[in-house]
Amino acid sequence: MDCLFCKIVAGEIPARKLYEDDQVFAFHDIGPQAPVHFLVIPKKHIPTLNDLAEEDNALTGHMLFTAQRLANELGCEAGFRVVMNCNDQGGQTVHHIHMHVLGQRQMTWPPG
Ligand code: 5GP
Ligand code: ZN
């Protein structure tokens, strides 16, 4: 599988891991856009949000729960942002779905 994030899950490409269980993997983003910026990904290869199936509902819920738990462990009690980009116009560059979790700075709206 020629997928960067599948290779990170497999340990073939190093990453600063925060958490792992049988369903999800979380690691610091290599190009942080905030003092806290990590990614939560499913171990299952799902290219984009458009590829989600109803059977993935529990998995995506677990990703979100993992995001909030880790955000709070990393000191984001004052707030944080969760972002998922879908396809080119959505700003997606890695085609394995991921939640960005950003915190420890003031966010603005709308995002660019
Ligand atoms: P996207 O633009 O697809 O929503 O986000 C992809 C994210 O993956 C970017 O924030 C980028 O910095 C991050 N990223 C790309 N390659 C690597 C890598 O090899 N390691 C890590 N930790 N993050 C990466
Ligand atoms: Zn993948």
Coordinates of N, CA, C and O and ligand atoms in Angstrom, one line a residue:
M1 N 0.9 -1.2 0.0 CA 0.0 0.0 0.0 C 0.9 1.2 0.0 O 1.7 1.4 0.9
D2 N 0.8 2.0 -1.1 CA 1.6 3.2 -1.2 C 0.9 4.4 -0.5 O 0.5 5.3 -1.2
C3 N 0.8 4.3 0.8 CA 0.2 5.4 1.5 C 1.0 5.8 2.7 O 1.4 5.0 3.5
L4 N 1.4 7.1 2.8 CA 2.2 7.6 3.8 C 1.7 7.2 5.2 O 2.5 6.8 6.1
F5 N 0.4 7.4 5.5 CA -0.1 7.2 6.8 C -0.2 5.7 7.1 O 0.0 5.3 8.3
C6 N -0.4 4.9 6.2 CA -0.4 3.4 6.4 C 1.0 3.0 6.8 O 1.2 2.2 7.6
K7 N 2.0 3.7 6.2 CA 3.4 3.4 6.5 C 3.8 3.8 7.9 O 4.5 3.2 8.6
I8 N 3.2 4.9 8.3 CA 3.4 5.4 9.7 C 2.8 4.4 10.7 O 3.4 4.0 11.7
V9 N 1.6 4.0 10.4 CA 0.9 3.0 11.3 C 1.8 1.7 11.4 O 1.9 1.1 12.4
A10 N 2.4 1.3 10.2 CA 3.1 0.1 10.2 C 4.5 0.2 10.8 O 5.3 -0.8 10.9
G11 N 4.9 1.5 11.1 CA 6.2 1.7 11.7 C 7.3 1.8 10.6 O 8.5 1.8 10.9
E12 N 6.9 1.9 9.3 CA 7.9 1.9 8.3 C 8.5 3.4 8.1 O 9.5 3.6 7.5
I13 N 7.7 4.3 8.5 CA 8.1 5.7 8.5 C 8.0 6.2 10.0 O 6.9 6.0 10.6
P14 N 9.0 6.8 10.6 CA 8.9 7.2 12.0 C 7.9 8.4 12.2 O 7.8 9.2 11.3
A15 N 7.3 8.4 13.3 CA 6.4 9.5 13.7 C 6.5 9.6 15.2 O 6.8 8.6 15.9
R16 N 6.2 10.8 15.7 CA 6.1 11.0 17.2 C 4.7 10.6 17.7 O 3.8 11.4 17.7
K17 N 4.6 9.3 18.0 CA 3.4 8.7 18.4 C 2.9 9.2 19.8 O 3.6 9.3 20.7
L18 N 1.6 9.5 19.8 CA 0.9 9.9 21.0 C 0.1 8.8 21.6 O -0.1 8.7 22.8
Y19 N -0.5 8.0 20.8 CA -1.5 7.0 21.2 C -1.8 6.0 20.1 O -1.7 6.3 18.9
E20 N -2.0 4.8 20.5 CA -2.4 3.7 19.5 C -3.3 2.7 20.2 O -3.0 2.3 21.4
D21 N -4.3 2.2 19.5 CA -5.0 1.1 20.0 C -5.3 0.2 18.7 O -4.7 0.4 17.7
D22 N -6.3 -0.7 18.8 CA -6.5 -1.6 17.7 C -7.2 -0.8 16.5 O -7.1 -1.3 15.4
Q23 N -7.8 0.3 16.8 CA -8.5 1.0 15.7 C -7.9 2.3 15.2 O -8.0 2.7 14.0
V24 N -7.2 3.0 16.1 CA -6.7 4.4 15.7 C -5.2 4.5 16.1 O -4.7 3.8 16.9
F25 N -4.6 5.6 15.5 CA -3.2 5.9 15.7 C -3.2 7.4 15.8 O -3.8 8.1 14.9
A26 N -2.5 8.0 16.8 CA -2.4 9.5 16.9 C -0.9 9.8 17.0 O -0.1 9.2 17.7
F27 N -0.5 10.9 16.3 CA 0.9 11.3 16.2 C 1.0 12.8 16.0 O 0.1 13.4 15.4
H28 N 2.1 13.4 16.4 CA 2.3 14.9 16.1 C 2.5 15.1 14.6 O 3.1 14.4 13.9
D29 N 1.8 16.2 14.2 CA 2.0 16.7 12.8 C 3.4 17.1 12.6 O 4.0 17.8 13.4
I30 N 4.0 16.8 11.4 CA 5.4 17.1 11.1 C 5.6 18.6 10.8 O 6.7 19.2 11.0
G31 N 4.5 19.3 10.5 CA 4.5 20.7 10.2 C 3.5 21.5 11.0 O 2.5 22.0 10.5
P32 N 3.7 21.6 12.3 CA 2.7 22.1 13.3 C 2.2 23.5 12.9 O 3.0 24.4 12.7
Q33 N 0.9 23.7 13.0 CA 0.3 25.0 12.7 C -0.2 25.6 14.0 O -0.9 26.7 13.9
A34 N 0.2 25.0 15.1 CA -0.2 25.6 16.4 C 0.8 24.9 17.4 O 1.4 23.9 17.1
P35 N 0.9 25.4 18.6 CA 1.8 24.8 19.6 C 1.4 23.3 19.8 O 2.3 22.5 20.1
V36 N 0.1 23.0 19.8 CA -0.3 21.6 19.8 C -0.9 21.3 18.4 O -1.8 22.1 18.0
H37 N -0.4 20.4 17.7 CA -1.0 20.0 16.4 C -0.7 18.5 16.2 O 0.5 18.2 15.9
F38 N -1.7 17.7 16.4 CA -1.5 16.3 16.2 C -2.6 15.8 15.3 O -3.6 16.5 15.0
L39 N -2.4 14.6 14.7 CA -3.4 13.9 13.8 C -3.9 12.6 14.4 O -3.1 11.9 15.1
V40 N -5.1 12.4 14.3 CA -5.8 11.1 14.7 C -6.2 10.4 13.4 O -7.0 11.0 12.6
I41 N -5.7 9.2 13.2 CA -6.1 8.5 11.9 C -6.6 7.1 12.3 O -6.3 6.5 13.3
P42 N -7.5 6.6 11.4 CA -7.9 5.2 11.6 C -6.8 4.3 11.1 O -6.0 4.7 10.1
K43 N -6.6 3.1 11.7 CA -5.6 2.2 11.1 C -6.1 1.6 9.8 O -5.3 1.3 8.9
K44 N -7.4 1.6 9.6 CA -8.0 1.2 8.3 C -7.8 2.3 7.3 O -8.0 3.4 7.5
H45 N -7.3 1.9 6.1 CA -7.1 2.8 5.0 C -8.4 3.3 4.4 O -9.1 2.5 3.7
I46 N -8.8 4.5 4.7 CA -10.0 5.2 4.1 C -9.4 6.4 3.4 O -8.9 7.3 4.1
P47 N -9.5 6.5 2.1 CA -8.8 7.6 1.4 C -9.4 9.0 1.7 O -8.6 9.9 2.0
T48 N -10.7 9.2 1.6 CA -11.3 10.5 1.9 C -12.6 10.3 2.7 O -13.1 9.2 2.8
L49 N -13.1 11.4 3.2 CA -14.4 11.4 3.9 C -15.5 10.8 3.0 O -16.4 10.2 3.4
N50 N -15.3 11.0 1.6 CA -16.3 10.5 0.7 C -16.3 9.0 0.7 O -17.3 8.4 0.1
D51 N -15.3 8.3 1.2 CA -15.2 6.9 1.2 C -15.8 6.2 2.4 O -15.7 5.0 2.6
L52 N -16.3 7.0 3.4 CA -16.8 6.5 4.6 C -18.1 5.7 4.3 O -18.9 6.1 3.5
A53 N -18.2 4.6 5.0 CA -19.4 3.8 4.9 C -20.1 3.8 6.3 O -19.5 4.2 7.3
E54 N -21.4 3.5 6.3 CA -22.1 3.5 7.6 C -21.4 2.7 8.6 O -21.5 3.0 9.8
E55 N -20.8 1.6 8.2 CA -20.1 0.7 9.2 C -19.0 1.4 9.8 O -18.4 0.9 10.8
D56 N -18.5 2.5 9.3 CA -17.4 3.3 9.9 C -17.8 4.2 11.0 O -17.0 5.0 11.6
N57 N -19.1 4.3 11.3 CA -19.6 5.3 12.3 C -19.0 5.2 13.6 O -18.6 6.2 14.2
A58 N -18.8 3.9 14.1 CA -18.2 3.8 15.4 C -16.7 4.1 15.4 O -16.2 4.7 16.3
L59 N -16.1 3.8 14.3 CA -14.7 4.2 14.1 C -14.4 5.7 14.1 O -13.5 6.2 14.8
T60 N -15.2 6.4 13.4 CA -15.1 7.9 13.4 C -15.4 8.5 14.7 O -14.8 9.5 15.2
G61 N -16.4 7.9 15.4 CA -16.7 8.4 16.8 C -15.6 8.1 17.7 O -15.2 9.0 18.5
H62 N -14.9 7.0 17.6 CA -13.7 6.7 18.4 C -12.6 7.7 18.1 O -11.8 8.1 19.0
M63 N -12.4 8.0 16.8 CA -11.4 9.0 16.4 C -11.7 10.4 17.2 O -10.7 11.0 17.7
L64 N -12.9 10.8 17.2 CA -13.2 12.0 17.8 C -13.1 12.0 19.3 O -12.5 12.9 19.9
F65 N -13.4 10.9 19.9 CA -13.2 10.7 21.4 C -11.7 10.7 21.7 O -11.3 11.4 22.7
T66 N -11.0 10.1 20.9 CA -9.5 10.1 21.1 C -8.9 11.5 20.9 O -8.1 11.9 21.7
A67 N -9.5 12.2 20.0 CA -9.0 13.6 19.8 C -9.2 14.5 21.0 O -8.3 15.1 21.5
Q68 N -10.4 14.4 21.6 CA -10.7 15.3 22.7 C -9.9 14.8 24.0 O -9.4 15.6 24.7
R69 N -9.7 13.5 24.1 CA -9.0 13.0 25.3 C -7.5 13.4 25.2 O -6.9 13.9 26.2
L70 N -6.9 13.3 24.0 CA -5.5 13.7 23.9 C -5.3 15.2 24.0 O -4.4 15.7 24.5
A71 N -6.3 15.9 23.4 CA -6.2 17.4 23.5 C -6.2 17.8 24.9 O -5.4 18.7 25.3
N72 N -7.0 17.2 25.7 CA -7.0 17.6 27.1 C -5.8 17.2 27.9 O -5.2 17.9 28.7
E73 N -5.3 16.0 27.5 CA -4.0 15.5 28.1 C -2.8 16.5 27.8 O -1.9 16.6 28.5
L74 N -2.9 17.1 26.6 CA -1.8 18.0 26.1 C -2.1 19.4 26.5 O -1.4 20.4 26.0
G75 N -3.0 19.7 27.5 CA -3.2 21.0 28.0 C -4.1 21.9 27.3 O -3.9 23.1 27.4
C76 N -5.0 21.4 26.5 CA -5.9 22.3 25.7 C -7.2 22.5 26.3 O -8.2 22.6 25.6
E77 N -7.2 22.6 27.7 CA -8.5 22.7 28.4 C -9.2 24.0 28.0 O -10.4 24.1 28.0
A78 N -8.4 25.0 27.5 CA -9.0 26.3 27.2 C -9.7 26.3 25.8 O -10.5 27.2 25.4
G79 N -9.5 25.2 25.1 CA -10.1 25.0 23.8 C -9.2 24.4 22.8 O -8.0 24.4 22.9
F80 N -9.8 23.9 21.7 CA -9.0 23.3 20.6 C -9.9 23.3 19.4 O -11.1 23.5 19.5
R81 N -9.3 22.9 18.3 CA -10.0 22.8 17.0 C -9.7 21.5 16.4 O -8.6 21.0 16.4
V82 N -10.8 20.9 15.8 CA -10.7 19.6 15.1 C -11.0 19.9 13.6 O -12.1 20.5 13.4
V83 N -10.2 19.5 12.7 CA -10.4 19.8 11.3 C -10.2 18.5 10.5 O -9.2 17.8 10.7
M84 N -11.1 18.3 9.5 CA -10.9 17.2 8.6 C -11.0 17.8 7.2 O -12.1 18.4 6.9
N85 N -10.0 17.7 6.3 CA -10.0 18.2 5.0 C -10.4 17.1 4.0 O -10.0 15.9 4.2
C86 N -11.2 17.4 3.0 CA -11.7 16.4 2.1 C -11.4 16.8 0.6 O -11.9 17.8 0.1
N87 N -10.5 16.1 0.0 CA -10.1 16.3 -1.4 C -9.4 17.6 -1.6 O -9.2 18.4 -0.7
D88 N -9.1 17.9 -2.9 CA -8.3 19.1 -3.2 C -8.8 20.4 -2.7 O -8.1 21.1 -2.1
Q89 N -10.1 20.7 -3.0 CA -10.6 22.0 -2.7 C -10.8 22.1 -1.2 O -10.8 23.2 -0.6
G90 N -10.9 21.0 -0.5 CA -11.0 21.0 1.0 C -9.6 21.1 1.6 O -9.5 21.2 2.8
G91 N -8.5 21.0 0.8 CA -7.2 21.2 1.3 C -6.5 19.9 1.8 O -5.5 19.9 2.5
Q92 N -7.1 18.7 1.3 CA -6.5 17.4 1.7 C -5.3 17.1 0.8 O -5.4 17.2 -0.4
T93 N -4.2 16.8 1.5 CA -2.9 16.4 0.7 C -2.5 15.0 0.9 O -1.9 14.4 0.1
V94 N -2.9 14.4 2.1 CA -2.6 13.0 2.3 C -4.0 12.2 2.2 O -4.9 12.5 3.0
H95 N -4.0 11.2 1.3 CA -5.3 10.6 1.1 C -5.5 9.3 1.9 O -5.6 8.2 1.4
H96 N -5.5 9.6 3.2 CA -5.9 8.6 4.3 C -6.5 9.5 5.3 O -5.8 10.4 5.9
I97 N -7.8 9.3 5.6 CA -8.5 10.3 6.4 C -7.7 10.6 7.8 O -7.2 9.7 8.3
H98 N -7.8 11.8 8.2 CA -7.2 12.2 9.5 C -7.9 13.4 10.1 O -8.3 14.3 9.3
M99 N -7.9 13.4 11.4 CA -8.4 14.6 12.1 C -7.2 15.3 12.6 O -6.3 14.8 13.2
H100 N -7.2 16.6 12.2 CA -6.2 17.5 12.7 C -6.7 18.0 14.1 O -7.9 18.4 14.2
V101 N -5.9 18.1 15.1 CA -6.3 18.7 16.4 C -5.3 19.7 16.7 O -4.1 19.5 16.8
L102 N -5.8 21.0 16.8 CA -4.9 22.1 17.0 C -5.3 22.8 18.3 O -6.5 23.0 18.6
G103 N -4.3 23.3 19.0 CA -4.6 24.0 20.3 C -3.4 24.8 20.8 O -2.3 24.8 20.2
Q104 N -3.7 25.4 21.9 CA -2.7 26.3 22.6 C -2.4 27.6 21.9 O -1.4 28.2 22.1
R105 N -3.3 28.0 21.0 CA -3.3 29.4 20.5 C -4.8 29.7 20.2 O -5.6 28.9 20.0
Q106 N -5.0 31.0 20.1 CA -6.4 31.5 19.7 C -6.7 31.2 18.3 O -5.9 31.6 17.4
M107 N -7.8 30.5 18.0 CA -8.2 30.2 16.7 C -9.1 31.4 16.2 O -9.7 32.1 17.0
T108 N -9.2 31.5 14.9 CA -10.0 32.5 14.3 C -11.0 31.8 13.3 O -10.8 30.7 12.9
W109 N -12.1 32.5 13.0 CA -13.1 32.0 12.1 C -13.4 33.1 11.1 O -13.6 34.2 11.4
P110 N -13.6 32.8 9.8 CA -13.5 31.5 9.2 C -12.0 31.1 8.9 O -11.1 31.9 8.9
P111 N -11.7 29.8 8.8 CA -10.4 29.3 8.5 C -10.1 29.7 7.0 O -11.0 29.9 6.2
G112 N -8.8 29.8 6.7 CA -8.4 30.3 5.3 C -8.7 29.2 4.3 O -9.0 28.1 4.6
Ligands
5GP1 P1 -4.0 17.5 5.0 O1 -3.5 18.6 4.2 O2 -4.1 16.2 4.1 O3 -5.3 17.8 5.7 O4 -3.0 17.2 6.1 C1 -1.9 16.4 6.0 C2 -1.0 16.7 7.2 O5 0.0 15.7 7.3 C3 -0.2 18.0 7.1 O6 -0.6 18.8 8.2 C4 1.2 17.6 7.1 O7 2.1 18.5 7.8 C5 1.2 16.2 7.7 N1 2.2 15.3 7.3 C6 2.6 15.1 6.0 N2 3.6 14.2 6.0 C7 3.9 13.8 7.3 C8 4.8 12.9 7.9 O8 5.6 12.3 7.2 N3 4.8 12.8 9.2 C9 3.9 13.6 10.0 N4 4.0 13.4 11.3 N5 3.0 14.4 9.4 C10 3.0 14.5 8.1
ZN2 ZN -3.5 4.6 4.2

